[in-house]
Amino acid sequence: MNRNQLPTILVVTSAAGHLIGNVIPTLEHVRDPDWPEHARFHALQAIGLLTGMDLIAIALALGPLRRRDRWALWTELTYVLFAQGRYFASLAVLPKGRPRGAVFHVLYACATAIFLAGLLLGLRNSLCGEKREYYKGVAPDPGSCARDIGGGSGRTGTFFCSYTARSRKDATAKGR
């Protein structure tokens, strides 16, 4: 396992655990006939909302976060604050309505810590391990002039050119 895989594994594991750990207990409330219809309606809404957020967090971890796109880190941080952090905010606002047993609090705290650890490792990788690769739109073949050395994704404009395509003998023959 290389250092780019660990943040992805941590984030995906935490978001998938949050998805499962949130849907099952909330469905119990939706099915509870003692709950008012309006409360059940909002519980069902919350399931859909958080399922979508968890699936987006997983998709970002498997794509942009793995590629070390910094915007994905900020998006994932927003997710953890609102999707997982809302549990702790709810505990503070409605302490009498919290789940019985400390196991739920410990599981949420662990899931949130694992997610944040994945984000911190991803941030470290993004800042320390510069992304250096060829971009086909800029450098159509490995022998062409441009290589991204700025660690960005082609948007940075930091390219190193050792020679231009116009100076290559075969470039004029290919119409470049």
PDB file of C-alpha atoms in Angstrom:
ATOM      1  CA  MET A   1       0.000   0.000   0.000  1.00  0.00           C
ATOM      2  CA  ASN A   2       1.431   3.354  -0.970  1.00  0.00           C
ATOM      3  CA  ARG A   3       0.863   6.556   0.939  1.00  0.00           C
ATOM      4  CA  ASN A   4      -1.859   7.720  -1.466  1.00  0.00           C
ATOM      5  CA  GLN A   5      -4.082   4.735  -0.667  1.00  0.00           C
ATOM      6  CA  LEU A   6      -4.283   5.139   3.116  1.00  0.00           C
ATOM      7  CA  PRO A   7      -6.238   8.446   3.110  1.00  0.00           C
ATOM      8  CA  THR A   8      -8.692   6.943   0.627  1.00  0.00           C
ATOM      9  CA  ILE A   9      -9.150   3.789   2.702  1.00  0.00           C
ATOM     10  CA  LEU A  10      -9.723   5.786   5.904  1.00  0.00           C
ATOM     11  CA  VAL A  11     -12.209   8.194   4.333  1.00  0.00           C
ATOM     12  CA  VAL A  12     -14.169   5.492   2.480  1.00  0.00           C
ATOM     13  CA  THR A  13     -14.308   3.241   5.553  1.00  0.00           C
ATOM     14  CA  SER A  14     -15.549   6.055   7.760  1.00  0.00           C
ATOM     15  CA  ALA A  15     -18.149   7.326   5.272  1.00  0.00           C
ATOM     16  CA  ALA A  16     -19.435   3.791   4.583  1.00  0.00           C
ATOM     17  CA  GLY A  17     -19.638   3.114   8.328  1.00  0.00           C
ATOM     18  CA  HIS A  18     -21.494   6.393   8.806  1.00  0.00           C
ATOM     19  CA  LEU A  19     -23.923   5.442   6.043  1.00  0.00           C
ATOM     20  CA  ILE A  20     -24.713   2.049   7.552  1.00  0.00           C
ATOM     21  CA  GLY A  21     -24.684   3.311  11.130  1.00  0.00           C
ATOM     22  CA  ASN A  22     -27.062   6.139  10.314  1.00  0.00           C
ATOM     23  CA  VAL A  23     -29.581   4.458   8.009  1.00  0.00           C
ATOM     24  CA  ILE A  24     -30.396   1.449  10.215  1.00  0.00           C
ATOM     25  CA  PRO A  25     -31.333   3.329  13.420  1.00  0.00           C
ATOM     26  CA  THR A  26     -33.135   6.075  11.514  1.00  0.00           C
ATOM     27  CA  LEU A  27     -35.266   3.504   9.678  1.00  0.00           C
ATOM     28  CA  GLU A  28     -36.412   2.275  13.089  1.00  0.00           C
ATOM     29  CA  HIS A  29     -37.784   5.767  13.745  1.00  0.00           C
ATOM     30  CA  VAL A  30     -39.461   5.913  10.330  1.00  0.00           C
ATOM     31  CA  ARG A  31     -41.225   2.606  11.061  1.00  0.00           C
ATOM     32  CA  ASP A  32     -42.164   3.546  14.637  1.00  0.00           C
ATOM     33  CA  PRO A  33     -45.958   4.078  14.738  1.00  0.00           C
ATOM     34  CA  ASP A  34     -45.647   6.041  18.002  1.00  0.00           C
ATOM     35  CA  TRP A  35     -43.803   8.798  16.183  1.00  0.00           C
ATOM     36  CA  PRO A  36     -45.918  11.546  14.614  1.00  0.00           C
ATOM     37  CA  GLU A  37     -46.170  11.359  10.810  1.00  0.00           C
ATOM     38  CA  HIS A  38     -44.372  14.672  10.411  1.00  0.00           C
ATOM     39  CA  ALA A  39     -41.391  13.515  12.508  1.00  0.00           C
ATOM     40  CA  ARG A  40     -41.242  10.281  10.490  1.00  0.00           C
ATOM     41  CA  PHE A  41     -41.326  12.344   7.285  1.00  0.00           C
ATOM     42  CA  HIS A  42     -38.286  14.340   8.417  1.00  0.00           C
ATOM     43  CA  ALA A  43     -36.457  11.200   9.538  1.00  0.00           C
ATOM     44  CA  LEU A  44     -36.945   9.725   6.069  1.00  0.00           C
ATOM     45  CA  GLN A  45     -35.733  12.981   4.525  1.00  0.00           C
ATOM     46  CA  ALA A  46     -32.624  12.832   6.702  1.00  0.00           C
ATOM     47  CA  ILE A  47     -31.887   9.292   5.506  1.00  0.00           C
ATOM     48  CA  GLY A  48     -31.934  10.423   1.875  1.00  0.00           C
ATOM     49  CA  LEU A  49     -29.868  13.512   2.564  1.00  0.00           C
ATOM     50  CA  LEU A  50     -27.166  11.746   4.544  1.00  0.00           C
ATOM     51  CA  THR A  51     -27.070   8.802   2.148  1.00  0.00           C
ATOM     52  CA  GLY A  52     -26.370  11.239  -0.668  1.00  0.00           C
ATOM     53  CA  MET A  53     -23.697  13.025   1.353  1.00  0.00           C
ATOM     54  CA  ASP A  54     -21.996   9.742   2.283  1.00  0.00           C
ATOM     55  CA  LEU A  55     -22.023   8.508  -1.319  1.00  0.00           C
ATOM     56  CA  ILE A  56     -20.556  11.810  -2.521  1.00  0.00           C
ATOM     57  CA  ALA A  57     -17.850  11.599   0.158  1.00  0.00           C
ATOM     58  CA  ILE A  58     -16.996   8.072  -1.014  1.00  0.00           C
ATOM     59  CA  ALA A  59     -16.942   9.126  -4.681  1.00  0.00           C
ATOM     60  CA  LEU A  60     -14.659  12.082  -3.898  1.00  0.00           C
ATOM     61  CA  ALA A  61     -12.319   9.822  -1.941  1.00  0.00           C
ATOM     62  CA  LEU A  62     -12.082   7.359  -4.823  1.00  0.00           C
ATOM     63  CA  GLY A  63     -11.481  10.043  -7.451  1.00  0.00           C
ATOM     64  CA  PRO A  64     -10.360  13.619  -6.758  1.00  0.00           C
ATOM     65  CA  LEU A  65      -8.985  12.949  -3.267  1.00  0.00           C
ATOM     66  CA  ARG A  66      -6.882  10.074  -4.601  1.00  0.00           C
ATOM     67  CA  ARG A  67      -5.550  12.413  -7.310  1.00  0.00           C
ATOM     68  CA  ARG A  68      -4.691  14.888  -4.530  1.00  0.00           C
ATOM     69  CA  ASP A  69      -7.008  17.626  -5.764  1.00  0.00           C
ATOM     70  CA  ARG A  70      -7.081  20.150  -2.940  1.00  0.00           C
ATOM     71  CA  TRP A  71     -10.689  21.197  -3.578  1.00  0.00           C
ATOM     72  CA  ALA A  72     -11.713  17.628  -2.705  1.00  0.00           C
ATOM     73  CA  LEU A  73     -10.019  17.982   0.694  1.00  0.00           C
ATOM     74  CA  TRP A  74     -12.062  21.101   1.441  1.00  0.00           C
ATOM     75  CA  THR A  75     -15.257  19.436   0.238  1.00  0.00           C
ATOM     76  CA  GLU A  76     -14.575  16.385   2.410  1.00  0.00           C
ATOM     77  CA  LEU A  77     -13.867  18.645   5.393  1.00  0.00           C
ATOM     78  CA  THR A  78     -17.243  20.316   4.862  1.00  0.00           C
ATOM     79  CA  TYR A  79     -18.833  16.870   4.739  1.00  0.00           C
ATOM     80  CA  VAL A  80     -17.275  15.728   8.015  1.00  0.00           C
ATOM     81  CA  LEU A  81     -18.311  18.925   9.775  1.00  0.00           C
ATOM     82  CA  PHE A  82     -21.936  18.781   8.648  1.00  0.00           C
ATOM     83  CA  ALA A  83     -22.627  15.057   8.203  1.00  0.00           C
ATOM     84  CA  GLN A  84     -20.659  13.575  11.077  1.00  0.00           C
ATOM     85  CA  GLY A  85     -20.201  16.659  13.221  1.00  0.00           C
ATOM     86  CA  ARG A  86     -23.945  17.223  13.399  1.00  0.00           C
ATOM     87  CA  TYR A  87     -24.171  14.228  15.752  1.00  0.00           C
ATOM     88  CA  PHE A  88     -22.111  16.056  18.378  1.00  0.00           C
ATOM     89  CA  ALA A  89     -24.017  19.292  17.798  1.00  0.00           C
ATOM     90  CA  SER A  90     -27.271  17.379  18.327  1.00  0.00           C
ATOM     91  CA  LEU A  91     -25.919  15.958  21.593  1.00  0.00           C
ATOM     92  CA  ALA A  92     -25.232  19.468  22.817  1.00  0.00           C
ATOM     93  CA  VAL A  93     -28.598  20.898  21.742  1.00  0.00           C
ATOM     94  CA  LEU A  94     -30.814  17.955  22.764  1.00  0.00           C
ATOM     95  CA  PRO A  95     -28.946  16.063  25.512  1.00  0.00           C
ATOM     96  CA  LYS A  96     -32.093  14.227  26.680  1.00  0.00           C
ATOM     97  CA  GLY A  97     -32.796  12.945  23.173  1.00  0.00           C
ATOM     98  CA  ARG A  98     -29.429  11.282  22.668  1.00  0.00           C
ATOM     99  CA  PRO A  99     -29.119   7.531  22.075  1.00  0.00           C
ATOM    100  CA  ARG A 100     -28.875   5.322  25.124  1.00  0.00           C
ATOM    101  CA  GLY A 101     -25.487   3.812  25.791  1.00  0.00           C
ATOM    102  CA  ALA A 102     -22.033   5.209  25.309  1.00  0.00           C
ATOM    103  CA  VAL A 103     -21.281   2.871  22.403  1.00  0.00           C
ATOM    104  CA  PHE A 104     -22.958   5.223  19.902  1.00  0.00           C
ATOM    105  CA  HIS A 105     -20.894   8.174  21.077  1.00  0.00           C
ATOM    106  CA  VAL A 106     -17.678   6.167  20.924  1.00  0.00           C
ATOM    107  CA  LEU A 107     -18.480   4.827  17.431  1.00  0.00           C
ATOM    108  CA  TYR A 108     -19.271   8.297  16.100  1.00  0.00           C
ATOM    109  CA  ALA A 109     -16.137   9.740  17.684  1.00  0.00           C
ATOM    110  CA  CYS A 110     -14.016   6.950  16.171  1.00  0.00           C
ATOM    111  CA  ALA A 111     -15.595   7.334  12.723  1.00  0.00           C
ATOM    112  CA  THR A 112     -15.058  11.087  12.793  1.00  0.00           C
ATOM    113  CA  ALA A 113     -11.451  10.695  13.980  1.00  0.00           C
ATOM    114  CA  ILE A 114     -10.736   8.118  11.245  1.00  0.00           C
ATOM    115  CA  PHE A 115     -12.221  10.413   8.607  1.00  0.00           C
ATOM    116  CA  LEU A 116     -10.204  13.402   9.843  1.00  0.00           C
ATOM    117  CA  ALA A 117      -7.037  11.278   9.963  1.00  0.00           C
ATOM    118  CA  GLY A 118      -7.633  10.353   6.322  1.00  0.00           C
ATOM    119  CA  LEU A 119      -8.089  14.012   5.420  1.00  0.00           C
ATOM    120  CA  LEU A 120      -4.942  15.055   7.280  1.00  0.00           C
ATOM    121  CA  LEU A 121      -2.920  12.347   5.534  1.00  0.00           C
ATOM    122  CA  GLY A 122      -4.418  13.444   2.219  1.00  0.00           C
ATOM    123  CA  LEU A 123      -3.510  17.052   2.967  1.00  0.00           C
ATOM    124  CA  ARG A 124       0.022  16.041   3.911  1.00  0.00           C
ATOM    125  CA  ASN A 125       0.343  14.069   0.686  1.00  0.00           C
ATOM    126  CA  SER A 126      -1.060  16.979  -1.287  1.00  0.00           C
ATOM    127  CA  LEU A 127       1.324  19.508   0.237  1.00  0.00           C
ATOM    128  CA  CYS A 128       4.449  17.362   0.564  1.00  0.00           C
ATOM    129  CA  GLY A 129       4.227  14.902  -2.284  1.00  0.00           C
ATOM    130  CA  GLU A 130       3.968  17.109  -5.320  1.00  0.00           C
ATOM    131  CA  LYS A 131       1.965  15.545  -8.115  1.00  0.00           C
ATOM    132  CA  ARG A 132       4.312  15.260 -11.076  1.00  0.00           C
ATOM    133  CA  GLU A 133       2.884  13.755 -14.204  1.00  0.00           C
ATOM    134  CA  TYR A 134       2.406  14.422 -17.873  1.00  0.00           C
ATOM    135  CA  TYR A 135      -0.859  15.877 -19.063  1.00  0.00           C
ATOM    136  CA  LYS A 136      -1.855  14.649 -22.485  1.00  0.00           C
ATOM    137  CA  GLY A 137      -3.529  17.944 -23.380  1.00  0.00           C
ATOM    138  CA  VAL A 138      -0.265  19.761 -22.781  1.00  0.00           C
ATOM    139  CA  ALA A 139       2.295  17.098 -23.583  1.00  0.00           C
ATOM    140  CA  PRO A 140       0.801  14.777 -26.212  1.00  0.00           C
ATOM    141  CA  ASP A 141       3.722  12.361 -26.067  1.00  0.00           C
ATOM    142  CA  PRO A 142       6.465  11.740 -23.477  1.00  0.00           C
ATOM    143  CA  GLY A 143       9.059  13.334 -25.745  1.00  0.00           C
ATOM    144  CA  SER A 144       7.268  16.656 -26.040  1.00  0.00           C
ATOM    145  CA  CYS A 145       8.196  19.767 -24.161  1.00  0.00           C
ATOM    146  CA  ALA A 146       5.840  20.247 -21.252  1.00  0.00           C
ATOM    147  CA  ARG A 147       5.886  18.599 -17.871  1.00  0.00           C
ATOM    148  CA  ASP A 148       3.903  19.844 -14.887  1.00  0.00           C
ATOM    149  CA  ILE A 149       6.343  20.492 -12.061  1.00  0.00           C
ATOM    150  CA  GLY A 150       4.127  22.692  -9.910  1.00  0.00           C
ATOM    151  CA  GLY A 151       2.126  19.929  -8.284  1.00  0.00           C
ATOM    152  CA  GLY A 152      -1.147  21.213  -9.651  1.00  0.00           C
ATOM    153  CA  SER A 153      -3.383  19.725 -12.245  1.00  0.00           C
ATOM    154  CA  GLY A 154      -2.540  21.736 -15.309  1.00  0.00           C
ATOM    155  CA  ARG A 155      -4.363  24.765 -13.938  1.00  0.00           C
ATOM    156  CA  THR A 156      -1.236  26.054 -12.222  1.00  0.00           C
ATOM    157  CA  GLY A 157       0.633  27.097 -15.327  1.00  0.00           C
ATOM    158  CA  THR A 158       3.941  25.932 -13.860  1.00  0.00           C
ATOM    159  CA  PHE A 159       5.472  24.011 -16.700  1.00  0.00           C
ATOM    160  CA  PHE A 160       9.054  23.256 -17.512  1.00  0.00           C
ATOM    161  CA  CYS A 161       9.887  23.370 -21.228  1.00  0.00           C
ATOM    162  CA  SER A 162      13.232  22.043 -22.349  1.00  0.00           C
ATOM    163  CA  TYR A 163      12.383  22.633 -25.997  1.00  0.00           C
ATOM    164  CA  THR A 164       9.321  23.452 -28.044  1.00  0.00           C
ATOM    165  CA  ALA A 165       7.516  21.311 -30.583  1.00  0.00           C
ATOM    166  CA  ARG A 166       8.502  23.785 -33.320  1.00  0.00           C
ATOM    167  CA  SER A 167      12.171  22.957 -32.732  1.00  0.00           C
ATOM    168  CA  ARG A 168      11.665  19.228 -33.273  1.00  0.00           C
ATOM    169  CA  LYS A 169      12.416  17.950 -36.746  1.00  0.00           C
ATOM    170  CA  ASP A 170       9.454  15.582 -36.808  1.00  0.00           C
ATOM    171  CA  ALA A 171       7.012  18.225 -35.518  1.00  0.00           C
ATOM    172  CA  THR A 172       6.807  20.120 -38.797  1.00  0.00           C
ATOM    173  CA  ALA A 173       6.192  16.870 -40.682  1.00  0.00           C
ATOM    174  CA  LYS A 174       3.259  16.037 -38.381  1.00  0.00           C
ATOM    175  CA  GLY A 175       1.767  19.510 -38.774  1.00  0.00           C
ATOM    176  CA  ARG A 176       2.477  20.672 -35.218  1.00  0.00           C
TER     177      ARG A 176
END
